[in-house]
Amino acid sequence: MTRRTRRTEEPRTGQVESRTGRRAGGGRAGRPRRGPVRTLLHWPVRTLRRAGRVLGFVGYFTGRLVVANVVVAREIVTPGSGLSPGIVEFPLRTRTGTEMVLMALAVGLTPGTLTVAVRPQPPTLFVHGMHAEDPQRFRAELARLQDHLLPAARPVEAVDAVDAVEPVDPADQPGGARR
């Protein structure tokens, strides 16, 4: 015995609705229905891409951490006045508070740098550096850190949408070094 359901077509969307009120297409209005094979293949690809971005950031940050530790250790062992401290205003390209906090923590974990202040609107970090003799070069180092951090912190789809946009050069941003 088969049961017939009454189907009606919605005038605006053209989607067929059964008597139960569910739309054809899995209930995702406006989105095409994915087959089970595509869904199964999509999950590992996203996971592998995200893991690659996180591992890339961990590798970059570990290298930066080792170099900064060597510079600070050399400064301690040879007590010459090789320091040129400065505070630099660095505009962020973060979208969420979590990304802003992660950037501030990454800066604070690196020896020789310290986040002095955070301004949420517009997103800006004020960073103290022990070796900030050239503010533009110091901002460029912070921009490289941000370029590695943001793809690791964002979902894969969000990063792919941002990859089409050219990264902002910190030298073109307003703000300067304060000594």
Tab-separated table of C-alpha atoms in Angstrom:
chain	number	residue	atom	x	y	z
A	1	MET	CA	0.000	0.000	0.000
A	2	THR	CA	1.562	3.292	-1.029
A	3	ARG	CA	0.602	6.567	0.447
A	4	ARG	CA	0.281	9.627	-1.686
A	5	THR	CA	1.299	12.989	-0.333
A	6	ARG	CA	-0.158	16.142	-1.633
A	7	ARG	CA	2.517	18.371	-3.116
A	8	THR	CA	2.178	22.076	-3.724
A	9	GLU	CA	4.519	24.462	-5.456
A	10	GLU	CA	5.448	27.704	-3.768
A	11	PRO	CA	4.795	30.644	-6.079
A	12	ARG	CA	7.994	32.619	-5.316
A	13	THR	CA	10.656	29.933	-5.042
A	14	GLY	CA	9.197	27.207	-7.189
A	15	GLN	CA	10.212	24.607	-4.605
A	16	VAL	CA	7.930	21.677	-4.026
A	17	GLU	CA	6.556	21.271	-0.535
A	18	SER	CA	4.991	18.081	0.752
A	19	ARG	CA	2.115	17.804	3.179
A	20	THR	CA	4.604	17.625	6.049
A	21	GLY	CA	5.777	21.136	5.303
A	22	ARG	CA	9.337	20.131	4.448
A	23	ARG	CA	10.922	21.525	1.351
A	24	ALA	CA	12.523	19.303	-1.215
A	25	GLY	CA	16.292	19.627	-1.005
A	26	GLY	CA	16.889	18.776	2.626
A	27	GLY	CA	15.427	21.914	4.191
A	28	ARG	CA	18.321	24.167	3.212
A	29	ALA	CA	16.534	27.004	1.467
A	30	GLY	CA	18.452	28.418	-1.448
A	31	ARG	CA	21.383	25.989	-1.246
A	32	PRO	CA	21.842	23.095	-3.630
A	33	ARG	CA	21.652	19.652	-2.145
A	34	ARG	CA	24.982	17.828	-1.896
A	35	GLY	CA	25.238	14.163	-2.596
A	36	PRO	CA	26.642	11.833	0.076
A	37	VAL	CA	29.894	11.279	-1.832
A	38	ARG	CA	30.611	14.993	-2.181
A	39	THR	CA	29.893	15.577	1.501
A	40	LEU	CA	32.181	12.717	2.514
A	41	LEU	CA	34.998	14.058	0.331
A	42	HIS	CA	34.496	17.676	1.427
A	43	TRP	CA	35.079	16.988	5.130
A	44	PRO	CA	38.638	15.526	4.901
A	45	VAL	CA	39.766	18.185	2.438
A	46	ARG	CA	38.650	21.004	4.763
A	47	THR	CA	40.239	19.303	7.760
A	48	LEU	CA	43.539	18.727	5.980
A	49	ARG	CA	43.680	22.297	4.688
A	50	ARG	CA	42.968	23.705	8.154
A	51	ALA	CA	45.546	21.390	9.752
A	52	GLY	CA	48.111	22.477	7.164
A	53	ARG	CA	47.487	26.140	7.948
A	54	VAL	CA	47.737	25.564	11.703
A	55	LEU	CA	50.963	23.550	11.296
A	56	GLY	CA	52.353	26.254	9.005
A	57	PHE	CA	51.707	28.887	11.672
A	58	VAL	CA	53.191	26.694	14.421
A	59	GLY	CA	56.332	26.167	12.318
A	60	TYR	CA	56.659	29.881	11.496
A	61	PHE	CA	56.047	30.932	15.097
A	62	THR	CA	58.514	28.365	16.452
A	63	GLY	CA	61.210	29.688	14.110
A	64	ARG	CA	60.424	33.270	15.094
A	65	LEU	CA	60.509	32.272	18.767
A	66	VAL	CA	63.944	30.635	18.457
A	67	VAL	CA	65.429	33.637	16.622
A	68	ALA	CA	63.976	36.083	19.180
A	69	ASN	CA	65.343	33.995	22.069
A	70	VAL	CA	68.818	33.992	20.508
A	71	VAL	CA	68.712	37.784	20.040
A	72	VAL	CA	67.607	38.371	23.639
A	73	ALA	CA	70.176	35.887	25.012
A	74	ARG	CA	72.935	37.605	23.012
A	75	GLU	CA	71.806	40.948	24.427
A	76	ILE	CA	72.013	39.556	27.971
A	77	VAL	CA	75.451	37.962	27.491
A	78	THR	CA	76.972	41.015	25.788
A	79	PRO	CA	75.639	43.938	27.797
A	80	GLY	CA	76.348	46.561	25.133
A	81	SER	CA	73.708	49.120	24.410
A	82	GLY	CA	72.314	47.443	21.302
A	83	LEU	CA	68.783	48.171	22.394
A	84	SER	CA	66.607	50.666	20.610
A	85	PRO	CA	63.201	50.318	22.236
A	86	GLY	CA	60.084	51.794	20.719
A	87	ILE	CA	56.323	51.558	20.712
A	88	VAL	CA	54.638	51.063	17.366
A	89	GLU	CA	50.969	51.418	16.481
A	90	PHE	CA	49.994	48.416	14.345
A	91	PRO	CA	46.581	48.284	12.594
A	92	LEU	CA	45.054	44.803	12.560
A	93	ARG	CA	43.045	43.036	9.845
A	94	THR	CA	41.163	40.949	12.389
A	95	ARG	CA	37.406	40.429	12.194
A	96	THR	CA	36.703	38.955	15.613
A	97	GLY	CA	37.803	39.541	19.157
A	98	THR	CA	39.324	36.061	19.254
A	99	GLU	CA	41.639	36.878	16.349
A	100	MET	CA	42.649	40.110	18.069
A	101	VAL	CA	43.432	38.262	21.311
A	102	LEU	CA	45.404	35.569	19.465
A	103	MET	CA	47.503	38.245	17.746
A	104	ALA	CA	48.146	40.038	21.057
A	105	LEU	CA	49.130	36.728	22.700
A	106	ALA	CA	51.458	35.773	19.841
A	107	VAL	CA	53.184	39.153	20.112
A	108	GLY	CA	53.441	38.840	23.894
A	109	LEU	CA	54.914	35.328	23.720
A	110	THR	CA	57.761	36.444	21.486
A	111	PRO	CA	60.787	37.574	23.525
A	112	GLY	CA	61.639	41.222	23.025
A	113	THR	CA	58.067	42.286	22.217
A	114	LEU	CA	55.121	43.181	24.400
A	115	THR	CA	51.561	44.239	23.668
A	116	VAL	CA	51.103	47.513	25.526
A	117	ALA	CA	47.507	48.315	24.542
A	118	VAL	CA	44.696	47.037	22.363
A	119	ARG	CA	42.151	49.295	20.696
A	120	PRO	CA	39.063	47.388	19.491
A	121	GLN	CA	37.707	50.031	17.075
A	122	PRO	CA	39.501	50.230	14.692
A	123	PRO	CA	41.420	47.064	15.638
A	124	THR	CA	44.898	48.243	16.609
A	125	LEU	CA	47.754	46.928	18.731
A	126	PHE	CA	50.331	49.118	20.393
A	127	VAL	CA	53.464	46.969	20.538
A	128	HIS	CA	56.694	47.643	22.437
A	129	GLY	CA	59.798	46.205	20.843
A	130	MET	CA	63.325	45.998	22.237
A	131	HIS	CA	64.811	46.272	18.739
A	132	ALA	CA	62.474	48.725	17.013
A	133	GLU	CA	65.072	51.067	15.529
A	134	ASP	CA	63.241	50.983	12.180
A	135	PRO	CA	59.476	51.249	12.809
A	136	GLN	CA	58.597	50.226	9.228
A	137	ARG	CA	60.645	47.038	9.466
A	138	PHE	CA	59.170	46.278	12.890
A	139	ARG	CA	55.630	46.718	11.455
A	140	ALA	CA	56.580	44.443	8.541
A	141	GLU	CA	57.601	41.701	11.020
A	142	LEU	CA	54.257	42.095	12.803
A	143	ALA	CA	52.437	41.959	9.453
A	144	ARG	CA	54.197	38.680	8.581
A	145	LEU	CA	53.115	37.260	11.938
A	146	GLN	CA	49.542	38.360	11.249
A	147	ASP	CA	49.690	36.887	7.713
A	148	HIS	CA	50.522	33.486	9.206
A	149	LEU	CA	48.151	33.716	12.181
A	150	LEU	CA	44.900	34.736	10.484
A	151	PRO	CA	44.652	31.795	8.041
A	152	ALA	CA	45.285	29.410	10.946
A	153	ALA	CA	42.621	31.060	13.106
A	154	ARG	CA	39.874	31.349	10.472
A	155	PRO	CA	37.688	28.623	8.956
A	156	VAL	CA	38.816	27.335	5.560
A	157	GLU	CA	35.954	28.973	3.623
A	158	ALA	CA	36.625	32.373	5.201
A	159	VAL	CA	40.323	32.193	4.325
A	160	ASP	CA	39.601	31.216	0.728
A	161	ALA	CA	37.366	34.282	0.364
A	162	VAL	CA	40.079	36.533	1.838
A	163	ASP	CA	42.862	35.027	-0.293
A	164	ALA	CA	41.411	36.810	-3.309
A	165	VAL	CA	42.009	40.160	-1.571
A	166	GLU	CA	45.528	41.545	-1.622
A	167	PRO	CA	47.114	41.812	1.866
A	168	VAL	CA	47.403	45.280	3.360
A	169	ASP	CA	50.894	46.710	3.542
A	170	PRO	CA	51.422	48.097	7.067
A	171	ALA	CA	53.670	50.841	5.655
A	172	ASP	CA	50.616	52.314	3.911
A	173	GLN	CA	48.586	52.411	7.126
A	174	PRO	CA	48.335	55.493	9.327
A	175	GLY	CA	50.247	55.536	12.586
A	176	GLY	CA	53.871	55.689	13.468
A	177	ALA	CA	56.531	54.819	15.948
A	178	ARG	CA	56.496	56.484	19.292
A	179	ARG	CA	59.747	56.729	21.146
